[in-house]
């Protein structure tokens, strides 16, 4: 045992400490502590660790570590810089992306986001401008409501002559021709519909879903009043269509207008609608209507005249 080891051991025993206690205090392995006490420094990691272990041991047993190292410097090797057995080469951190590539990536992301927002705006805008708020108003009003066409007329009806075969003396049984509702013209604020074929027709107006103003007059807005009231829900008005009737409804979406069960277009919207229901009374010719009173909402305006 060396003099240094004997000193440390004596100090430890005077304090009543075991090597296990010193190991717990200094965190130095017990076998290294035993080597220091025995003076066998060969099993220690190196001269630097010998000085460090002796210093920690001295402090743990209450001795002045600097004085101990000075007195027993012949037993403790001089301090040397310890080099690691296998120096680990230090590599410069590799940048995943250069500054320019990061900048370009941010710019590309921003451009993509703006393009996406612009695309959404364009799609919404196209949807709004292409949406038809009143699809019923754009109905081809030149086309009859029913599939049946009007009865054919003689090609030379205007001059009263015909090149066709003479009509046989035996008159065949007349066939039932379906009712047609055909848009004829715009008279003031009213839409004029011709009702064919010639004969008796029945106009029916139903109010459902709420109250609606309903006015029915003969010939036009200034004609004889047949009905004029704020009609209740469920009201049904029927009239024989022997002459032109003027119909004014306050809520077209709550009103259903039919002639012999064939619907008359009224726009079907939450607003007023004015119509002239004009029956055909002679071959291919509608009746002449009286003054409609539709010019500027007051006064009289004659119906359009059909040419022979």
PDB file of C-alpha atoms in Angstrom, residues 12-277:
ATOM      1  CA  UNK A  12     -12.053   7.184   5.558  1.00  0.00           C
ATOM      2  CA  UNK A  13     -11.982   4.821   8.521  1.00  0.00           C
ATOM      3  CA  UNK A  14     -11.827   7.728  10.970  1.00  0.00           C
ATOM      4  CA  UNK A  15     -15.060   9.020   9.512  1.00  0.00           C
ATOM      5  CA  UNK A  16     -16.599   5.564   9.661  1.00  0.00           C
ATOM      6  CA  UNK A  17     -17.105   5.354   5.906  1.00  0.00           C
ATOM      7  CA  UNK A  18     -16.882   2.301   3.706  1.00  0.00           C
ATOM      8  CA  UNK A  19     -15.744   2.134   0.122  1.00  0.00           C
ATOM      9  CA  UNK A  20     -19.387   1.733  -0.842  1.00  0.00           C
ATOM     10  CA  UNK A  21     -20.136   5.049   0.882  1.00  0.00           C
ATOM     11  CA  UNK A  22     -17.299   6.774  -0.964  1.00  0.00           C
ATOM     12  CA  UNK A  23     -18.508   5.228  -4.235  1.00  0.00           C
ATOM     13  CA  UNK A  24     -21.984   6.596  -3.599  1.00  0.00           C
ATOM     14  CA  UNK A  25     -20.645  10.060  -2.773  1.00  0.00           C
ATOM     15  CA  UNK A  26     -18.039  10.427  -5.557  1.00  0.00           C
ATOM     16  CA  UNK A  27     -19.656   8.196  -8.204  1.00  0.00           C
ATOM     17  CA  UNK A  28     -16.239   6.530  -8.639  1.00  0.00           C
ATOM     18  CA  UNK A  29     -16.281   2.785  -9.095  1.00  0.00           C
ATOM     19  CA  UNK A  30     -15.295   0.793  -6.065  1.00  0.00           C
ATOM     20  CA  UNK A  31     -12.492  -1.050  -7.869  1.00  0.00           C
ATOM     21  CA  UNK A  32     -10.894   2.283  -8.748  1.00  0.00           C
ATOM     22  CA  UNK A  33     -11.100   3.362  -5.091  1.00  0.00           C
ATOM     23  CA  UNK A  34      -9.412   0.117  -4.023  1.00  0.00           C
ATOM     24  CA  UNK A  35      -6.667   0.686  -6.619  1.00  0.00           C
ATOM     25  CA  UNK A  36      -6.005   4.208  -5.243  1.00  0.00           C
ATOM     26  CA  UNK A  37      -5.721   2.877  -1.688  1.00  0.00           C
ATOM     27  CA  UNK A  38      -3.382   0.085  -2.791  1.00  0.00           C
ATOM     28  CA  UNK A  39      -1.315   2.408  -4.999  1.00  0.00           C
ATOM     29  CA  UNK A  40      -1.966   0.312  -8.141  1.00  0.00           C
ATOM     30  CA  UNK A  41      -2.723   3.006 -10.668  1.00  0.00           C
ATOM     31  CA  UNK A  42      -2.357   0.747 -13.681  1.00  0.00           C
ATOM     32  CA  UNK A  43      -6.022  -0.236 -13.728  1.00  0.00           C
ATOM     33  CA  UNK A  44      -7.145   3.397 -13.766  1.00  0.00           C
ATOM     34  CA  UNK A  45      -8.191   4.877 -17.148  1.00  0.00           C
ATOM     35  CA  UNK A  46      -5.231   7.349 -17.256  1.00  0.00           C
ATOM     36  CA  UNK A  47      -3.090   9.815 -15.328  1.00  0.00           C
ATOM     37  CA  UNK A  48      -5.730  12.525 -15.638  1.00  0.00           C
ATOM     38  CA  UNK A  49      -8.294  10.273 -13.975  1.00  0.00           C
ATOM     39  CA  UNK A  50      -5.801   9.392 -11.181  1.00  0.00           C
ATOM     40  CA  UNK A  51      -5.534  13.034 -10.137  1.00  0.00           C
ATOM     41  CA  UNK A  52      -9.285  13.566 -10.484  1.00  0.00           C
ATOM     42  CA  UNK A  53     -10.147  10.460  -8.467  1.00  0.00           C
ATOM     43  CA  UNK A  54      -7.641  11.311  -5.706  1.00  0.00           C
ATOM     44  CA  UNK A  55      -9.038  14.831  -5.520  1.00  0.00           C
ATOM     45  CA  UNK A  56     -12.648  13.618  -5.230  1.00  0.00           C
ATOM     46  CA  UNK A  57     -11.643  10.929  -2.699  1.00  0.00           C
ATOM     47  CA  UNK A  58      -9.842  13.519  -0.552  1.00  0.00           C
ATOM     48  CA  UNK A  59     -12.860  15.828  -0.556  1.00  0.00           C
ATOM     49  CA  UNK A  60     -15.172  12.933   0.404  1.00  0.00           C
ATOM     50  CA  UNK A  61     -13.082  12.085   3.512  1.00  0.00           C
ATOM     51  CA  UNK A  62     -12.577  15.729   4.572  1.00  0.00           C
ATOM     52  CA  UNK A  63      -8.985  16.309   3.342  1.00  0.00           C
ATOM     53  CA  UNK A  64      -7.689  19.275   1.349  1.00  0.00           C
ATOM     54  CA  UNK A  65      -7.352  17.842  -2.167  1.00  0.00           C
ATOM     55  CA  UNK A  66      -4.755  20.398  -3.340  1.00  0.00           C
ATOM     56  CA  UNK A  67      -2.562  19.775  -0.271  1.00  0.00           C
ATOM     57  CA  UNK A  68      -2.857  16.015  -0.720  1.00  0.00           C
ATOM     58  CA  UNK A  69      -1.808  16.275  -4.374  1.00  0.00           C
ATOM     59  CA  UNK A  70       1.103  18.562  -3.448  1.00  0.00           C
ATOM     60  CA  UNK A  71       2.436  16.275  -0.679  1.00  0.00           C
ATOM     61  CA  UNK A  72       2.096  13.103  -2.703  1.00  0.00           C
ATOM     62  CA  UNK A  73       2.850  14.428  -6.156  1.00  0.00           C
ATOM     63  CA  UNK A  74       5.580  11.794  -6.479  1.00  0.00           C
ATOM     64  CA  UNK A  75       2.885   9.133  -6.392  1.00  0.00           C
ATOM     65  CA  UNK A  76       0.376  10.979  -8.577  1.00  0.00           C
ATOM     66  CA  UNK A  77       1.338  11.341 -12.253  1.00  0.00           C
ATOM     67  CA  UNK A  78       1.484  14.848 -13.672  1.00  0.00           C
ATOM     68  CA  UNK A  79      -1.664  16.125 -15.320  1.00  0.00           C
ATOM     69  CA  UNK A  80      -1.724  15.565 -19.083  1.00  0.00           C
ATOM     70  CA  UNK A  81      -4.256  16.298 -21.700  1.00  0.00           C
ATOM     71  CA  UNK A  82      -6.123  13.181 -22.423  1.00  0.00           C
ATOM     72  CA  UNK A  83      -6.931  12.447 -26.005  1.00  0.00           C
ATOM     73  CA  UNK A  84      -9.699  10.212 -26.997  1.00  0.00           C
ATOM     74  CA  UNK A  85      -8.560   6.907 -28.361  1.00  0.00           C
ATOM     75  CA  UNK A  86     -10.613   7.310 -31.502  1.00  0.00           C
ATOM     76  CA  UNK A  87     -11.284  10.936 -32.280  1.00  0.00           C
ATOM     77  CA  UNK A  88     -14.615  11.340 -33.909  1.00  0.00           C
ATOM     78  CA  UNK A  89     -14.404  13.446 -37.046  1.00  0.00           C
ATOM     79  CA  UNK A  90     -16.680  16.423 -36.857  1.00  0.00           C
ATOM     80  CA  UNK A  91     -18.644  16.938 -40.021  1.00  0.00           C
ATOM     81  CA  UNK A  92     -20.204  20.195 -40.873  1.00  0.00           C
ATOM     82  CA  UNK A  93     -23.972  19.895 -40.756  1.00  0.00           C
ATOM     83  CA  UNK A  94     -25.359  19.377 -44.168  1.00  0.00           C
ATOM     84  CA  UNK A  95     -28.078  21.826 -45.065  1.00  0.00           C
ATOM     85  CA  UNK A  96     -31.084  20.045 -46.349  1.00  0.00           C
ATOM     86  CA  UNK A  97     -32.028  22.878 -48.616  1.00  0.00           C
ATOM     87  CA  UNK A  98     -30.256  25.985 -49.739  1.00  0.00           C
ATOM     88  CA  UNK A  99     -31.724  29.406 -48.983  1.00  0.00           C
ATOM     89  CA  UNK A 100     -32.645  29.893 -52.608  1.00  0.00           C
ATOM     90  CA  UNK A 101     -34.504  26.590 -52.815  1.00  0.00           C
ATOM     91  CA  UNK A 102     -36.384  27.370 -49.601  1.00  0.00           C
ATOM     92  CA  UNK A 103     -37.342  30.780 -50.957  1.00  0.00           C
ATOM     93  CA  UNK A 104     -38.536  29.279 -54.226  1.00  0.00           C
ATOM     94  CA  UNK A 105     -40.532  26.687 -52.319  1.00  0.00           C
ATOM     95  CA  UNK A 106     -42.323  29.382 -50.298  1.00  0.00           C
ATOM     96  CA  UNK A 107     -43.054  31.406 -53.429  1.00  0.00           C
ATOM     97  CA  UNK A 108     -44.416  28.327 -55.215  1.00  0.00           C
ATOM     98  CA  UNK A 109     -46.649  27.476 -52.266  1.00  0.00           C
ATOM     99  CA  UNK A 110     -48.033  31.034 -52.136  1.00  0.00           C
ATOM    100  CA  UNK A 111     -48.687  31.040 -55.883  1.00  0.00           C
ATOM    101  CA  UNK A 112     -50.489  27.702 -55.646  1.00  0.00           C
ATOM    102  CA  UNK A 113     -52.695  28.952 -52.793  1.00  0.00           C
ATOM    103  CA  UNK A 114     -53.633  32.140 -54.683  1.00  0.00           C
ATOM    104  CA  UNK A 115     -54.435  30.151 -57.825  1.00  0.00           C
ATOM    105  CA  UNK A 116     -56.680  27.863 -55.782  1.00  0.00           C
ATOM    106  CA  UNK A 117     -58.550  30.834 -54.243  1.00  0.00           C
ATOM    107  CA  UNK A 118     -58.955  32.497 -57.653  1.00  0.00           C
ATOM    108  CA  UNK A 119     -60.308  29.228 -59.093  1.00  0.00           C
ATOM    109  CA  UNK A 120     -62.913  29.002 -56.309  1.00  0.00           C
ATOM    110  CA  UNK A 121     -63.948  32.629 -56.923  1.00  0.00           C
ATOM    111  CA  UNK A 122     -64.319  32.039 -60.686  1.00  0.00           C
ATOM    112  CA  UNK A 123     -66.424  28.890 -60.158  1.00  0.00           C
ATOM    113  CA  UNK A 124     -68.752  30.703 -57.715  1.00  0.00           C
ATOM    114  CA  UNK A 125     -69.024  33.709 -60.032  1.00  0.00           C
ATOM    115  CA  UNK A 126     -69.882  31.529 -63.054  1.00  0.00           C
ATOM    116  CA  UNK A 127     -72.501  29.693 -61.003  1.00  0.00           C
ATOM    117  CA  UNK A 128     -74.132  32.961 -59.895  1.00  0.00           C
ATOM    118  CA  UNK A 129     -74.289  34.598 -63.332  1.00  0.00           C
ATOM    119  CA  UNK A 130     -75.531  31.424 -65.038  1.00  0.00           C
ATOM    120  CA  UNK A 131     -78.258  30.713 -62.498  1.00  0.00           C
ATOM    121  CA  UNK A 132     -81.720  31.464 -63.872  1.00  0.00           C
ATOM    122  CA  UNK A 133     -83.730  33.254 -61.135  1.00  0.00           C
ATOM    123  CA  UNK A 134     -87.028  32.974 -63.060  1.00  0.00           C
ATOM    124  CA  UNK A 135     -86.863  29.870 -65.262  1.00  0.00           C
ATOM    125  CA  UNK A 136     -90.588  30.027 -65.946  1.00  0.00           C
ATOM    126  CA  UNK A 137     -90.244  33.499 -67.538  1.00  0.00           C
ATOM    127  CA  UNK A 138     -87.863  32.093 -70.158  1.00  0.00           C
ATOM    128  CA  UNK A 139     -90.322  29.514 -71.365  1.00  0.00           C
ATOM    129  CA  UNK A 140     -90.594  29.469 -75.120  1.00  0.00           C
ATOM    130  CA  UNK A 141     -93.912  31.233 -75.214  1.00  0.00           C
ATOM    131  CA  UNK A 142     -94.245  30.766 -78.969  1.00  0.00           C
ATOM    132  CA  UNK A 143     -94.678  27.032 -78.451  1.00  0.00           C
ATOM    133  CA  UNK A 144     -98.139  25.699 -77.533  1.00  0.00           C
ATOM    134  CA  UNK A 145     -98.402  24.211 -74.065  1.00  0.00           C
ATOM    135  CA  UNK A 146     -99.930  21.005 -75.405  1.00  0.00           C
ATOM    136  CA  UNK A 147     -98.332  18.708 -77.948  1.00  0.00           C
ATOM    137  CA  UNK A 148    -101.307  18.936 -80.230  1.00  0.00           C
ATOM    138  CA  UNK A 149    -101.093  21.461 -83.041  1.00  0.00           C
ATOM    139  CA  UNK A 150    -103.925  23.682 -84.177  1.00  0.00           C
ATOM    140  CA  UNK A 151    -106.264  22.378 -86.853  1.00  0.00           C
ATOM    141  CA  UNK A 152    -104.788  22.800 -90.340  1.00  0.00           C
ATOM    142  CA  UNK A 153    -106.167  25.721 -92.356  1.00  0.00           C
ATOM    143  CA  UNK A 154    -106.750  25.979 -96.035  1.00  0.00           C
ATOM    144  CA  UNK A 155    -103.691  27.320 -97.877  1.00  0.00           C
ATOM    145  CA  UNK A 156    -105.894  29.623 -99.958  1.00  0.00           C
ATOM    146  CA  UNK A 157    -108.145  30.700 -97.140  1.00  0.00           C
ATOM    147  CA  UNK A 158    -107.312  34.366 -97.690  1.00  0.00           C
ATOM    148  CA  UNK A 159    -108.792  34.592-101.203  1.00  0.00           C
ATOM    149  CA  UNK A 160    -111.623  32.141-100.540  1.00  0.00           C
ATOM    150  CA  UNK A 161    -110.466  29.638-103.205  1.00  0.00           C
ATOM    151  CA  UNK A 162    -109.006  26.188-102.812  1.00  0.00           C
ATOM    152  CA  UNK A 163    -107.130  23.890-105.143  1.00  0.00           C
ATOM    153  CA  UNK A 164    -107.788  20.852-102.958  1.00  0.00           C
ATOM    154  CA  UNK A 165    -110.307  18.193-103.743  1.00  0.00           C
ATOM    155  CA  UNK A 166    -113.882  19.273-103.152  1.00  0.00           C
ATOM    156  CA  UNK A 167    -115.356  18.456 -99.778  1.00  0.00           C
ATOM    157  CA  UNK A 168    -117.580  15.419 -99.981  1.00  0.00           C
ATOM    158  CA  UNK A 169    -121.204  15.964 -99.297  1.00  0.00           C
ATOM    159  CA  UNK A 170    -121.185  13.595 -96.346  1.00  0.00           C
ATOM    160  CA  UNK A 171    -119.773  15.461 -93.324  1.00  0.00           C
ATOM    161  CA  UNK A 172    -117.671  13.162 -91.133  1.00  0.00           C
ATOM    162  CA  UNK A 173    -118.063  13.038 -87.397  1.00  0.00           C
ATOM    163  CA  UNK A 174    -116.017  15.878 -85.771  1.00  0.00           C
ATOM    164  CA  UNK A 175    -113.099  14.684 -83.642  1.00  0.00           C
ATOM    165  CA  UNK A 176    -112.250  16.101 -80.248  1.00  0.00           C
ATOM    166  CA  UNK A 177    -109.250  18.409 -80.628  1.00  0.00           C
ATOM    167  CA  UNK A 178    -107.164  19.027 -77.485  1.00  0.00           C
ATOM    168  CA  UNK A 179    -107.121  22.512 -76.025  1.00  0.00           C
ATOM    169  CA  UNK A 180    -104.025  24.574 -76.849  1.00  0.00           C
ATOM    170  CA  UNK A 181    -102.634  27.567 -74.962  1.00  0.00           C
ATOM    171  CA  UNK A 182    -100.325  29.651 -77.172  1.00  0.00           C
ATOM    172  CA  UNK A 183     -98.537  32.884 -76.337  1.00  0.00           C
ATOM    173  CA  UNK A 184     -99.653  35.515 -78.838  1.00  0.00           C
ATOM    174  CA  UNK A 185     -98.131  38.869 -77.875  1.00  0.00           C
ATOM    175  CA  UNK A 186     -97.346  41.323 -75.118  1.00  0.00           C
ATOM    176  CA  UNK A 187    -100.162  43.847 -74.627  1.00  0.00           C
ATOM    177  CA  UNK A 188     -98.998  46.572 -72.270  1.00  0.00           C
ATOM    178  CA  UNK A 189     -98.019  44.752 -69.083  1.00  0.00           C
ATOM    179  CA  UNK A 190    -100.176  41.735 -69.833  1.00  0.00           C
ATOM    180  CA  UNK A 191     -99.217  38.499 -71.607  1.00  0.00           C
ATOM    181  CA  UNK A 192    -101.827  37.551 -74.175  1.00  0.00           C
ATOM    182  CA  UNK A 193    -102.551  33.841 -74.746  1.00  0.00           C
ATOM    183  CA  UNK A 194    -104.732  32.466 -77.550  1.00  0.00           C
ATOM    184  CA  UNK A 195    -106.890  29.497 -76.612  1.00  0.00           C
ATOM    185  CA  UNK A 196    -107.761  26.984 -79.303  1.00  0.00           C
ATOM    186  CA  UNK A 197    -109.529  25.381 -80.940  1.00  0.00           C
ATOM    187  CA  UNK A 198    -112.781  27.203 -81.529  1.00  0.00           C
ATOM    188  CA  UNK A 199    -115.459  26.165 -79.105  1.00  0.00           C
ATOM    189  CA  UNK A 200    -116.390  26.288 -75.445  1.00  0.00           C
ATOM    190  CA  UNK A 201    -113.611  26.431 -72.866  1.00  0.00           C
ATOM    191  CA  UNK A 202    -113.568  26.785 -69.122  1.00  0.00           C
ATOM    192  CA  UNK A 203    -111.121  29.013 -67.229  1.00  0.00           C
ATOM    193  CA  UNK A 204    -110.257  27.895 -63.709  1.00  0.00           C
ATOM    194  CA  UNK A 205    -108.124  29.792 -61.169  1.00  0.00           C
ATOM    195  CA  UNK A 206    -107.081  28.173 -57.876  1.00  0.00           C
ATOM    196  CA  UNK A 207    -105.430  29.919 -54.916  1.00  0.00           C
ATOM    197  CA  UNK A 208    -103.416  27.641 -52.620  1.00  0.00           C
ATOM    198  CA  UNK A 209    -100.725  28.191 -50.006  1.00  0.00           C
ATOM    199  CA  UNK A 210    -101.935  31.590 -48.779  1.00  0.00           C
ATOM    200  CA  UNK A 211    -103.911  34.693 -49.722  1.00  0.00           C
ATOM    201  CA  UNK A 212    -103.487  36.363 -53.104  1.00  0.00           C
ATOM    202  CA  UNK A 213    -105.136  39.304 -54.841  1.00  0.00           C
ATOM    203  CA  UNK A 214    -107.321  38.085 -57.708  1.00  0.00           C
ATOM    204  CA  UNK A 215    -109.084  40.190 -60.306  1.00  0.00           C
ATOM    205  CA  UNK A 216    -111.033  38.947 -63.335  1.00  0.00           C
ATOM    206  CA  UNK A 217    -112.551  41.351 -65.889  1.00  0.00           C
ATOM    207  CA  UNK A 218    -114.086  41.086 -69.349  1.00  0.00           C
ATOM    208  CA  UNK A 219    -111.883  42.284 -72.217  1.00  0.00           C
ATOM    209  CA  UNK A 220    -109.230  44.185 -70.266  1.00  0.00           C
ATOM    210  CA  UNK A 221    -108.287  46.055 -67.095  1.00  0.00           C
ATOM    211  CA  UNK A 222    -111.136  48.513 -67.599  1.00  0.00           C
ATOM    212  CA  UNK A 223    -113.775  45.953 -68.533  1.00  0.00           C
ATOM    213  CA  UNK A 224    -116.702  44.524 -66.608  1.00  0.00           C
ATOM    214  CA  UNK A 225    -115.615  43.126 -63.240  1.00  0.00           C
ATOM    215  CA  UNK A 226    -116.324  39.441 -62.699  1.00  0.00           C
ATOM    216  CA  UNK A 227    -114.256  39.003 -59.529  1.00  0.00           C
ATOM    217  CA  UNK A 228    -112.052  41.340 -57.481  1.00  0.00           C
ATOM    218  CA  UNK A 229    -110.900  40.463 -53.964  1.00  0.00           C
ATOM    219  CA  UNK A 230    -108.039  39.287 -51.802  1.00  0.00           C
ATOM    220  CA  UNK A 231    -108.762  35.598 -52.304  1.00  0.00           C
ATOM    221  CA  UNK A 232    -108.313  33.222 -49.377  1.00  0.00           C
ATOM    222  CA  UNK A 233    -106.337  29.992 -49.502  1.00  0.00           C
ATOM    223  CA  UNK A 234    -108.417  27.349 -51.294  1.00  0.00           C
ATOM    224  CA  UNK A 235    -110.418  29.810 -53.426  1.00  0.00           C
ATOM    225  CA  UNK A 236    -111.447  28.400 -56.848  1.00  0.00           C
ATOM    226  CA  UNK A 237    -112.895  30.674 -59.552  1.00  0.00           C
ATOM    227  CA  UNK A 238    -114.311  29.158 -62.782  1.00  0.00           C
ATOM    228  CA  UNK A 239    -115.658  31.069 -65.787  1.00  0.00           C
ATOM    229  CA  UNK A 240    -116.814  30.094 -69.267  1.00  0.00           C
ATOM    230  CA  UNK A 241    -114.308  31.390 -71.784  1.00  0.00           C
ATOM    231  CA  UNK A 242    -116.572  32.827 -74.485  1.00  0.00           C
ATOM    232  CA  UNK A 243    -114.703  36.115 -74.806  1.00  0.00           C
ATOM    233  CA  UNK A 244    -111.382  37.599 -73.776  1.00  0.00           C
ATOM    234  CA  UNK A 245    -110.869  37.665 -70.003  1.00  0.00           C
ATOM    235  CA  UNK A 246    -108.342  39.846 -68.174  1.00  0.00           C
ATOM    236  CA  UNK A 247    -106.703  38.135 -65.146  1.00  0.00           C
ATOM    237  CA  UNK A 248    -104.584  39.964 -62.562  1.00  0.00           C
ATOM    238  CA  UNK A 249    -103.025  37.978 -59.683  1.00  0.00           C
ATOM    239  CA  UNK A 250    -100.969  39.420 -56.816  1.00  0.00           C
ATOM    240  CA  UNK A 251     -98.969  36.249 -56.073  1.00  0.00           C
ATOM    241  CA  UNK A 252     -98.329  34.107 -59.119  1.00  0.00           C
ATOM    242  CA  UNK A 253     -96.594  31.467 -56.987  1.00  0.00           C
ATOM    243  CA  UNK A 254     -99.813  30.901 -55.017  1.00  0.00           C
ATOM    244  CA  UNK A 255    -102.080  30.848 -58.082  1.00  0.00           C
ATOM    245  CA  UNK A 256    -102.722  28.108 -60.666  1.00  0.00           C
ATOM    246  CA  UNK A 257    -104.468  29.164 -63.904  1.00  0.00           C
ATOM    247  CA  UNK A 258    -105.755  26.497 -66.304  1.00  0.00           C
ATOM    248  CA  UNK A 259    -108.011  26.314 -69.365  1.00  0.00           C
ATOM    249  CA  UNK A 260    -109.715  22.934 -69.688  1.00  0.00           C
ATOM    250  CA  UNK A 261    -106.987  21.573 -67.376  1.00  0.00           C
ATOM    251  CA  UNK A 262    -104.150  22.946 -69.535  1.00  0.00           C
ATOM    252  CA  UNK A 263    -101.913  25.272 -67.419  1.00  0.00           C
ATOM    253  CA  UNK A 264    -101.431  28.884 -68.474  1.00  0.00           C
ATOM    254  CA  UNK A 265     -97.872  30.133 -67.677  1.00  0.00           C
ATOM    255  CA  UNK A 266     -97.943  32.797 -64.982  1.00  0.00           C
ATOM    256  CA  UNK A 267     -94.264  32.967 -63.998  1.00  0.00           C
ATOM    257  CA  UNK A 268     -94.853  31.088 -60.720  1.00  0.00           C
ATOM    258  CA  UNK A 269     -93.033  33.708 -58.647  1.00  0.00           C
ATOM    259  CA  UNK A 270     -93.797  35.844 -55.610  1.00  0.00           C
ATOM    260  CA  UNK A 271     -95.066  38.798 -57.623  1.00  0.00           C
ATOM    261  CA  UNK A 272     -98.018  40.001 -59.642  1.00  0.00           C
ATOM    262  CA  UNK A 273     -98.905  38.748 -63.117  1.00  0.00           C
ATOM    263  CA  UNK A 274    -101.369  40.084 -65.669  1.00  0.00           C
ATOM    264  CA  UNK A 275    -102.775  37.938 -68.470  1.00  0.00           C
ATOM    265  CA  UNK A 276    -105.280  38.183 -71.327  1.00  0.00           C
ATOM    266  CA  UNK A 277    -106.973  34.844 -72.000  1.00  0.00           C
TER     267      UNK A 277
END
